[in-house]
XYZ file of C-alpha atoms in Angstrom:
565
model
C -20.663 -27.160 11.144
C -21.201 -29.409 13.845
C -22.674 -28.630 17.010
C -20.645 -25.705 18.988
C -20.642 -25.193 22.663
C -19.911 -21.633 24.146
C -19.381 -20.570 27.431
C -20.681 -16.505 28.588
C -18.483 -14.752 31.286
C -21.201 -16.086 33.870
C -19.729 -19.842 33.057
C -23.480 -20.792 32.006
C -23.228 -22.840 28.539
C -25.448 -22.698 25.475
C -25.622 -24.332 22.353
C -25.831 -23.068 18.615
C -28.091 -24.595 16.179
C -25.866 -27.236 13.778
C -25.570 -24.886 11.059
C -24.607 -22.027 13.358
C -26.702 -19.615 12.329
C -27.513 -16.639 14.373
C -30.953 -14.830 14.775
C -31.409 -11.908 12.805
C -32.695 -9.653 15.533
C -30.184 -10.397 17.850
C -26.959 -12.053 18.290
C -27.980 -15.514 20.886
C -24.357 -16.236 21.150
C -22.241 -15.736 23.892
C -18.526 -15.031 24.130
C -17.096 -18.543 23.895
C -14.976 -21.066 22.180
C -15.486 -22.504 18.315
C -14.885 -25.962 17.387
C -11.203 -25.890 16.804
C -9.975 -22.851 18.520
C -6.473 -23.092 20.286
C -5.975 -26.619 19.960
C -6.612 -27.202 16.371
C -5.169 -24.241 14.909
C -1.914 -24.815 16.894
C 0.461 -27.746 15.202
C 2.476 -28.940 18.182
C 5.114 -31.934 18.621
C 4.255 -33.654 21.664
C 1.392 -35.500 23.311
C 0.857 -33.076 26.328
C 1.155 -30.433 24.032
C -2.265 -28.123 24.598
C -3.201 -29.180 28.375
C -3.116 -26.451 30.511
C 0.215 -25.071 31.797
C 1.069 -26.030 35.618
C 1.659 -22.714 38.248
C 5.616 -23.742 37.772
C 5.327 -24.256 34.098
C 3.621 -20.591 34.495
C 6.318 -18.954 35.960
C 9.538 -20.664 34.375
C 8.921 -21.427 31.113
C 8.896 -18.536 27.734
C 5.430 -17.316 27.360
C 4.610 -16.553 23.254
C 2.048 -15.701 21.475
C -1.226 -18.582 19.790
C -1.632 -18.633 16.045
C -4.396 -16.203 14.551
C -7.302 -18.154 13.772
C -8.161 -16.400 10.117
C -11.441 -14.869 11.577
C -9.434 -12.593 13.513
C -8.313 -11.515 9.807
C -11.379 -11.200 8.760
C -12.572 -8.539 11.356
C -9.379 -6.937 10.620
C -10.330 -6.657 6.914
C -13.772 -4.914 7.495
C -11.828 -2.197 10.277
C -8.872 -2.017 7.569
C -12.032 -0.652 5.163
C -13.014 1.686 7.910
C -9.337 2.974 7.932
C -9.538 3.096 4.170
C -12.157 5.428 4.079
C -11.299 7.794 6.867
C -7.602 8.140 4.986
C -8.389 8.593 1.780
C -11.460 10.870 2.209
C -10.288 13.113 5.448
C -6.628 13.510 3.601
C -8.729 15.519 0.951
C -10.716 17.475 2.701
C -8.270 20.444 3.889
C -7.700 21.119 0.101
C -11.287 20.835 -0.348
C -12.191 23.256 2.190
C -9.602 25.570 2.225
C -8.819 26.218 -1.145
C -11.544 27.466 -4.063
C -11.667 26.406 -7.450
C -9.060 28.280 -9.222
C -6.731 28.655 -6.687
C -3.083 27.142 -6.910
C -3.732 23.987 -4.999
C -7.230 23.074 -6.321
C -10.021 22.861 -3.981
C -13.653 23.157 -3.950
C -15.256 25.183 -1.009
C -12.666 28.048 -0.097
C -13.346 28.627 3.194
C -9.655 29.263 4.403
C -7.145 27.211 6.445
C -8.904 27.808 9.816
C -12.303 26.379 8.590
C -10.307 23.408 7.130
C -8.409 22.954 10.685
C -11.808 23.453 12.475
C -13.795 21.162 10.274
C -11.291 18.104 9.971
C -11.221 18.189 14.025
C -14.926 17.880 14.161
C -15.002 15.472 12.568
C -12.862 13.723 14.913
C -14.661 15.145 17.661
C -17.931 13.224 16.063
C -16.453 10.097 15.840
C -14.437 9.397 19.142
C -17.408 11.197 20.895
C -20.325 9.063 19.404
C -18.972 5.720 20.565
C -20.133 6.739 24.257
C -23.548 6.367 22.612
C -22.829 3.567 20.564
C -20.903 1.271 22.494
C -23.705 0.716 25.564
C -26.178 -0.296 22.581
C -23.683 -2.538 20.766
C -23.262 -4.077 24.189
C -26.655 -4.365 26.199
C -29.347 -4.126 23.138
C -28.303 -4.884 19.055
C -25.112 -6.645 19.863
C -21.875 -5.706 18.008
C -22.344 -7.583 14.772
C -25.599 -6.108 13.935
C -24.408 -2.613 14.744
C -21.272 -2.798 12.989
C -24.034 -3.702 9.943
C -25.903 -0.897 10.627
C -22.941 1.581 10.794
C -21.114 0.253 7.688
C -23.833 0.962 5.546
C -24.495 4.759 7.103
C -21.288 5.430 6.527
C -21.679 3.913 2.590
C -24.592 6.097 2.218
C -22.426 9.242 3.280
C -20.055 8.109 1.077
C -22.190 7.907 -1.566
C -23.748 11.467 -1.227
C -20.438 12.835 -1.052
C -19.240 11.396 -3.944
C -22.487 12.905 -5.930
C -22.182 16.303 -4.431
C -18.361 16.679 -5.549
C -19.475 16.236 -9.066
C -19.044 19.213 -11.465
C -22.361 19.503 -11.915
C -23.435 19.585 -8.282
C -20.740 22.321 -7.609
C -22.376 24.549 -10.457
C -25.490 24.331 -8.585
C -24.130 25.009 -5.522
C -24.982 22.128 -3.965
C -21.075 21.453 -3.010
C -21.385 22.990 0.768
C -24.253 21.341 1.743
C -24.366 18.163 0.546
C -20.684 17.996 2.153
C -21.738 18.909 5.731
C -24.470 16.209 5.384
C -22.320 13.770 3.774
C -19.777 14.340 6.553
C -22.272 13.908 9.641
C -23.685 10.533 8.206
C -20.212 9.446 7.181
C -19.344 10.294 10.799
C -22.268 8.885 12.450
C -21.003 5.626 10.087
C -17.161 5.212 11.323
C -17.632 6.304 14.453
C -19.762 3.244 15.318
C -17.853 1.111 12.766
C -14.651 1.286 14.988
C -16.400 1.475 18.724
C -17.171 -1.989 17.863
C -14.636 -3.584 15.696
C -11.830 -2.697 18.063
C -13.577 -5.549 20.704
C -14.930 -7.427 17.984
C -11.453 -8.823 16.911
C -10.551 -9.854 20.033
C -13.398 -11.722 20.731
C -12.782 -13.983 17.832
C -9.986 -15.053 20.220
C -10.992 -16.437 23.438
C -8.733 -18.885 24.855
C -8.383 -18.154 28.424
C -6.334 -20.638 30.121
C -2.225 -20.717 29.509
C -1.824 -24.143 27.953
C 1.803 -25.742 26.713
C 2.809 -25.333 23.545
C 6.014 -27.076 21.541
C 8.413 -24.112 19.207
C 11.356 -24.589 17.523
C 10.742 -28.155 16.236
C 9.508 -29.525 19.164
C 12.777 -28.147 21.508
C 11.506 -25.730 23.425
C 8.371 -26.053 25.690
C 6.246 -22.736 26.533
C 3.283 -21.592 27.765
C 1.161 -19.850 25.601
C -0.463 -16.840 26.957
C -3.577 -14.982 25.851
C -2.859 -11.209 27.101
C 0.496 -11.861 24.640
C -1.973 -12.726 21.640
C -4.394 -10.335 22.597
C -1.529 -7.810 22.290
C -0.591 -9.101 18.492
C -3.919 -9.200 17.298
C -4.264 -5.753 18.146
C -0.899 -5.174 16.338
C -2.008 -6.778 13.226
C -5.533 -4.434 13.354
C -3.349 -1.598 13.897
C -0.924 -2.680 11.108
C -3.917 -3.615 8.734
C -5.527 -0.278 9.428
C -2.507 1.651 8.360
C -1.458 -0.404 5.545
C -5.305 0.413 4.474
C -4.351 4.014 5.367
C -1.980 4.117 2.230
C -5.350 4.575 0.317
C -4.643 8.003 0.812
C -1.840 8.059 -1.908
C -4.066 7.356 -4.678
C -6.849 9.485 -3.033
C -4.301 12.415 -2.721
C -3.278 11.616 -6.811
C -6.767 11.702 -7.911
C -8.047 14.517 -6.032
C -4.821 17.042 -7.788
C -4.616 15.441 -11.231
C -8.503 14.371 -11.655
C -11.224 15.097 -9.561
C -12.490 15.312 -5.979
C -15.345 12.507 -7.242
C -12.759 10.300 -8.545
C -11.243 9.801 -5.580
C -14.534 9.388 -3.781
C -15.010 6.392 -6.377
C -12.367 4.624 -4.872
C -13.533 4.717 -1.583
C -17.019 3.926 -1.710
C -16.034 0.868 -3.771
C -13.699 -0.154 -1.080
C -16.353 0.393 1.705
C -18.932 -1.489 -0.764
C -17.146 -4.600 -0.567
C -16.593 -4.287 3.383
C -20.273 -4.656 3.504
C -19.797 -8.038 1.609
C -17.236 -9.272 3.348
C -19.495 -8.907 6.953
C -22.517 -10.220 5.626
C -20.873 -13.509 4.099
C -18.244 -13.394 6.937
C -21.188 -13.463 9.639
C -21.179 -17.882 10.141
C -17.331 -18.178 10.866
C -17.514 -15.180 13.610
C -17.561 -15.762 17.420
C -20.656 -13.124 18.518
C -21.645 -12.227 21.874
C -25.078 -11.798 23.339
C -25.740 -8.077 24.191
C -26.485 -8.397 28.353
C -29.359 -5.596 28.744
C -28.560 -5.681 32.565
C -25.021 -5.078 32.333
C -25.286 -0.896 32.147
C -27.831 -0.703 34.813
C -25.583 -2.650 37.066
C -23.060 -0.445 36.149
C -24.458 2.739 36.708
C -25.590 1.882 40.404
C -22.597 0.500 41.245
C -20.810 4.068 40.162
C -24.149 5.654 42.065
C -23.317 3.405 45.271
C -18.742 3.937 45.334
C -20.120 7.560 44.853
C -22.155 8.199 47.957
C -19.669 5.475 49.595
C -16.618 8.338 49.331
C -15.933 6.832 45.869
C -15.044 3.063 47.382
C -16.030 0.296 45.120
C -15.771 -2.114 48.268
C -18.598 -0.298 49.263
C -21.263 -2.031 46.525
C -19.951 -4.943 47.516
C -23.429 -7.830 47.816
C -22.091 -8.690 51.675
C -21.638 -4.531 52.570
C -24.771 -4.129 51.017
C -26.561 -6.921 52.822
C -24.943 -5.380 56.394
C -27.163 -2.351 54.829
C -29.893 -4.800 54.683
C -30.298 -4.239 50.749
C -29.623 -7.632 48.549
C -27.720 -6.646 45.064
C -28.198 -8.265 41.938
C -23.991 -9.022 40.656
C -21.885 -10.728 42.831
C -18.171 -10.265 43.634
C -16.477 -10.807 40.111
C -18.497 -8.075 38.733
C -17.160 -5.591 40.843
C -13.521 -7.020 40.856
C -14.430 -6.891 36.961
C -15.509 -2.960 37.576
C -12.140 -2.451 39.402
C -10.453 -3.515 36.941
C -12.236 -1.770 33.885
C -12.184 1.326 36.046
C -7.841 1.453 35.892
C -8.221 1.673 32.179
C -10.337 3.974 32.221
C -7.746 6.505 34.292
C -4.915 5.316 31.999
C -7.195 7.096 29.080
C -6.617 10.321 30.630
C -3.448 10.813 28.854
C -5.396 10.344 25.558
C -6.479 13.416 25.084
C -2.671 14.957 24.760
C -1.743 12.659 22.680
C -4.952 12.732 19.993
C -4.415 16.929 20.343
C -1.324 16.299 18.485
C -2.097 13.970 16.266
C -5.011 16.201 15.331
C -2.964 19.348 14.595
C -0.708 17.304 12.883
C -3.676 15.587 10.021
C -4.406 19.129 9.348
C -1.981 21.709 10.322
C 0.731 19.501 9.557
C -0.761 19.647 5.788
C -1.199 23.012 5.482
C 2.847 23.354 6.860
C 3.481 21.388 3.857
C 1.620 23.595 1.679
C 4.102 26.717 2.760
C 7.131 24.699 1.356
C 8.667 24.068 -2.043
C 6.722 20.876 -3.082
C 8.002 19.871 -6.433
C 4.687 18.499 -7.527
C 4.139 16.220 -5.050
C 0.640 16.906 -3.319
C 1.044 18.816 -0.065
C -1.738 16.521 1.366
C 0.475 12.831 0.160
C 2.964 13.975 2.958
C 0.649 12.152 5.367
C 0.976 8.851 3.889
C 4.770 8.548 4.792
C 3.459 8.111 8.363
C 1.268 5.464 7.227
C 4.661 3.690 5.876
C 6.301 4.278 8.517
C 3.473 2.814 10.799
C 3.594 -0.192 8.327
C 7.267 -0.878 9.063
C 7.826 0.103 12.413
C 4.952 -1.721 12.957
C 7.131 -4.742 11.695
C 10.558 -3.964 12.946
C 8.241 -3.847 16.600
C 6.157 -6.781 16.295
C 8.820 -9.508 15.338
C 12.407 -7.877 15.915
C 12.361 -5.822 19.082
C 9.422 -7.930 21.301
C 10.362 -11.183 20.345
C 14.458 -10.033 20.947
C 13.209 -9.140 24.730
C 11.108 -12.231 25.822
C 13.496 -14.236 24.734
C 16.000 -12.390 27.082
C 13.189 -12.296 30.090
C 13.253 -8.612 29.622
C 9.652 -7.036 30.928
C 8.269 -3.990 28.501
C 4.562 -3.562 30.445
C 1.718 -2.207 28.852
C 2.677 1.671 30.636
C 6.330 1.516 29.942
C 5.182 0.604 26.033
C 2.990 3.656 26.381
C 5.110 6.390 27.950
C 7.982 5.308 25.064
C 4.937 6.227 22.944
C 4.487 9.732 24.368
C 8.009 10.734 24.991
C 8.013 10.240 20.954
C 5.304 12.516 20.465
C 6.578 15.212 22.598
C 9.939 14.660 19.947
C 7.754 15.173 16.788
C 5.912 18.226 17.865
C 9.497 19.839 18.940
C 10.752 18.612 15.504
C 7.649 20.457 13.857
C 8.391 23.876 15.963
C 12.167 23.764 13.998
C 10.346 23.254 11.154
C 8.142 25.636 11.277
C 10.841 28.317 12.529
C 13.040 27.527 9.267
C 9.780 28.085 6.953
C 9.905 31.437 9.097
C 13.020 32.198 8.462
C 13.043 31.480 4.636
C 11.915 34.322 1.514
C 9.990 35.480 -0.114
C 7.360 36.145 2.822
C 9.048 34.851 6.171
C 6.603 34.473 8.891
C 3.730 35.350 6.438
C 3.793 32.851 4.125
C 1.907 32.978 1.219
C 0.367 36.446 2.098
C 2.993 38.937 1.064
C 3.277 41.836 -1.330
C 5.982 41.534 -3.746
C 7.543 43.568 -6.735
C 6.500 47.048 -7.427
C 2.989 46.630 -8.415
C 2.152 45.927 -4.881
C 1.455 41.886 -6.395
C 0.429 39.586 -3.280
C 2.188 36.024 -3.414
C 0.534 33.312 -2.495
C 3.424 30.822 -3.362
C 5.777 28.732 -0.256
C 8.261 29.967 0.740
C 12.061 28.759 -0.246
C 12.061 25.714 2.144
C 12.374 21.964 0.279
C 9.065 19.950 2.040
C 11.195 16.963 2.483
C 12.415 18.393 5.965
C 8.919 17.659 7.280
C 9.410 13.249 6.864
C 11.228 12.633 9.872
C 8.618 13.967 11.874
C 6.634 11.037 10.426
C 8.511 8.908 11.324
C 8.856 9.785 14.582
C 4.726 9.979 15.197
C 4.807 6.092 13.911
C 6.871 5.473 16.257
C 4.993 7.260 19.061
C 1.627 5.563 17.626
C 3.048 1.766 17.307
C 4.058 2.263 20.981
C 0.947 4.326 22.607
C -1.553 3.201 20.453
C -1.646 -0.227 20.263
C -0.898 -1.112 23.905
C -3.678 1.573 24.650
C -6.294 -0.799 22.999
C -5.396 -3.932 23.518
C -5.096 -2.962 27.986
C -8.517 -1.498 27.122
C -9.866 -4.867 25.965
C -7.751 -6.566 28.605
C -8.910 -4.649 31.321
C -13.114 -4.471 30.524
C -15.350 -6.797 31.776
C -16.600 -9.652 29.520
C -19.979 -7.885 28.975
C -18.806 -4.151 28.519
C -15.823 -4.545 26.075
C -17.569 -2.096 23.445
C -17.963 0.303 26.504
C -14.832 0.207 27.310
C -13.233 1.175 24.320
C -15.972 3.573 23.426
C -14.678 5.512 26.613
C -10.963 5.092 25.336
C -12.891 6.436 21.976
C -14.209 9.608 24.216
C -10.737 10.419 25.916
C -9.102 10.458 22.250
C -12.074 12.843 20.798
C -11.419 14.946 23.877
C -8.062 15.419 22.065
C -9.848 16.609 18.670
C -12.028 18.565 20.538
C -8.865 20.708 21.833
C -7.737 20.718 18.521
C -10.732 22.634 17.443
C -10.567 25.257 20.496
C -7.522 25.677 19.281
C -7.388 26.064 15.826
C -7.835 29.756 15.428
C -4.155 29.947 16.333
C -3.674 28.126 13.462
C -2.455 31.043 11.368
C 0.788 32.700 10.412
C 2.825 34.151 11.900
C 1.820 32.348 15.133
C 2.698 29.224 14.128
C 5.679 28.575 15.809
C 4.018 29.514 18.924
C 2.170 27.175 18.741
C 3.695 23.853 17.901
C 6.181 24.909 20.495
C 3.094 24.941 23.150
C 2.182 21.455 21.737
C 5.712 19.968 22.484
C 5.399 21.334 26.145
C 1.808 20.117 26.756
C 2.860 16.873 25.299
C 5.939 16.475 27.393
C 4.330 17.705 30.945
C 1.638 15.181 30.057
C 4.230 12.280 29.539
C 6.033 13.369 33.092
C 2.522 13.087 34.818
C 1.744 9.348 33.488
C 4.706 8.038 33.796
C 4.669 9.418 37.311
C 1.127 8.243 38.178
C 1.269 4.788 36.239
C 4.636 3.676 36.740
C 3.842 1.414 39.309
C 0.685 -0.819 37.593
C 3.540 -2.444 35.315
C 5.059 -3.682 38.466
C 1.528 -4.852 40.007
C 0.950 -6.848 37.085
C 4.154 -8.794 36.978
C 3.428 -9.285 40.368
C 0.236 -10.921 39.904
């Protein structure tokens, strides 16, 4: 590789050795162009194609999306391993929990539905909580590459343990318990870090900043090509990756009823194996950034300084803080740059609603499909019909409905994307209270299902009750929908908003705001239990609605602002 020139947020240059290796200790890089980015990835028909778009061009011509340079995809593939193994692992482990040995649906701990609620939502809690730590050393000390090394294999070693204490003989020597709560903190620790700083990683490996003119349909139509629209659909494809890995919970769910825990837990740490491959012989074709160890300092006294200013950013300003007669160390971009990081960070507060559903739903929403008529089919597989419908929505999304409304000039902003995604959700948990109010209604036990005494020996039955489980899809459906919407827009205006130098911060707070939203989840989960179900799924679809009211009332305006800008 010849020699590469990269530019840092600060505009000062720096220069890679030829062979573009980086130092072990630390990534040297900074955020900047490769040889070839935008220019010689993008085939285009005329001569001015690729010099920078004029302010008219700007605001008259079709903006689209670049081409992907195939590192982007590579990043992708080591988060679509993360997803993997979160999936096909987590999708086990209410059957694994709540069920014992020898009861109908096999399991391994039997510890009761509650415990299984409570303990899947830690686990969330862990990993959308521990980015907050993670994401200021990613950024101002190891970098992200090296971290997401260090995480990946933490989270192989967990995987490894808990593969070895699923093992029949393990379980005979009681082992099973405790080698799964350690297995489970280090596999934490693992993708909780693996995902604070993948989710900025991949858009780093795009950083074409200016609009520039492009050539589409054979050379007929000019546009402008425009990097918050290609931000946007790289974030779709890590989303779509990530749930097309997801699917690894079908065989997971397969192997865990007709095999073995372990067997599934093969599969995964294989998977999560070759993830560690593909980073360390993917590391020479990756864009890297230098951590900044001044950046979170900075920060923090700005916050310290709008604080004791009546919460006024203006106020840390270097010329207000000169008339103070102290000198500052940023300048004026910073702070425009903490302006703007700090309106994505109120935009998170919706998170939290959101994530509480989706968290009652991975393990509440299995055990509702335990209390119905399965066939066969694994009460747990349910949950990979959202990943389908994530995958194809996802689709239908990304190249029908978008591309059908820039053509037509139509504006769908970042907010409007997002409240479509939360008036969804609020739909799905109302579909789940019907749901659950038919089970209800349905022999043998009505509202306590598999708890009630039958026949005249006093038997308890511990079977479903006479509902078909197929009347739970549609409600996954309708959370794909609500996820392609919220989800994705969520994390690509989180990388859009950060500054340069805090991009892993930035979406380790969006991390916090969704574990928030697991945390709930767990304070709630005691209600988890017949015959108050229907209580409280109908609670979740009125939190989840008032929620969507206050954003849309609060944010409806920034969608505006931006077009304006």
């Amino acid at each position: 590789m010849g020699k590469l020139t990269t530019t840092s947020s600060s505009q000062h240059s720096l220069s890679l050795p030829s062979d573009g290796n980086v130092s072990d200790d630390i990534e040297k890089t900074s955020c900047a162009s490769a040889a070839g980015s935008i220019n010689d990835a993008t085939p285009l028909d005329s001569d001015d194609a690729g010099r920078p778009a004029t302010e008219d061009e700007i605001k008259t011509l079709r903006h689209v999306r670049d081409r992907i340079p195939m590192r982007v995809w590579l990043v992708a593939i080591i988060a679509a391993a993360q997803r993997f193994t979160y999936w096909s692992t987590q999708v086990t482990w209410q059957n694994l929990i709540q069920y014992g040995p020898d009861d109908a649906i096999p399991g391994l701990l039997g510890l009761g539905q509650a415990a299984g609620v409570t303990i899947n939502n830690a686990f969330n809690v862990v990993i959308f909580m521990l980015p907050l730590l993670i994401g200021p050393i990613a950024d101002g000390h190891l970098g992200r590459y090296r971290t997401l090394q260090i995480c990946n294999v933490v989270c192989l070693v967990g995987m490894a343990l808990m593969l070895g204490f699923s093992t029949p003989p393990a379980v005979r020597a009681g082992a099973a318990l405790p080698g799964f709560m350690v297995s489970l903190v280090l596999v934490a620790i693992g993708l909780g870090g693996v995902q604070t700083v993948t989710s900025p990683l991949i858009a780093d490996q795009y950083n074409e900043t200016v609009p520039k003119i492009a050539y589409r349909r054979h050379g007929r139509e000019r546009v402008v090509i425009d990097r918050d629209m290609t931000i946007h659909y790289i974030y779709s494809i890590y989303f779509w990756l990530a749930n097309v890995a997801s699917l690894g919970m079908i065989p997971a769910s397969l192997l865990e009823k007709y095999a073995s825990f372990w067997s599934a837990y093969v599969m995964t740490t294989a998977v999560l194996a070759l993830s560690c491959v593909v980073l360390y012989f993917g590391k020479p074709y990756f864009i890297l950034c230098a951590p900044s160890s001044t950046v979170m300092p900075h920060t923090f006294r700005v916050l310290v300084i709008a604080a004791r200013s009546g919460f006024r950013l203006d106020a840390a300003l270097p010329e207000a803080q000169l008339e103070r007669g102290s000198q500052v160390p940023w300048d004026e971009t910073f702070i425009k740059e903490m302006r703007s990081g700090l309106m994505a960070v109120k935009v998170c507060l919706v998170w939290p609603f959101f994530r509480l559903c989706i968290g009652i739903l991975s393990s509440s929403g299995i055990a509702q499909a335990g209390q119905m008529q399965t066939s066969g089919i694994p009460n747990n597989l349910l949950m990979a019909f959202n990943a389908v419908g994530l995958v194809v929505v996802g689709i239908v999304v990304e190249h029908g409905l978008y591309p059908f409304l820039e053509r037509r000039r139509i504006v769908f902003g970042d907010m409007a994307r997002i409240v479509t995604g939360l008036v969804f959700m609020a739909v799905s948990m109302a579909y789940l209270t019907m749901v659950q109010a038919l089970i209800y209604a349905a022999p043998p036990c009505y509202s306590f299902v598999q708890q009630c005494v039958v026949g005249p020996d006093g038997d308890v039955f511990t079977g479903p009750n006479e509902v078909n489980v197929l009347v739970q899809l549609p409600d996954y459906v309708l959370v794909s929908i609500a996820e392609v919407f919220a989800l994705v827009t969520g994390q690509a205006y989180a990388y859009k908003q950060a500054p340069a130098n805090m991009k892993s911060m930035l979406q380790s707070i969006y991390a916090v705001f969704n574990g928030i939203g697991y945390l709930l989840a767990v304070l709630i989960s005691p209600a988890a239990k017949n015959p108050d179900l229907v209580i409280m799924w109908a609670s979740l679809t009125g939190v989840m609605g008032a929620a969507t009211v206050v954003f849309w009332f609060c944010f409806r305006s920034y969608d505006r602002r931006e077009a304006a800008e």
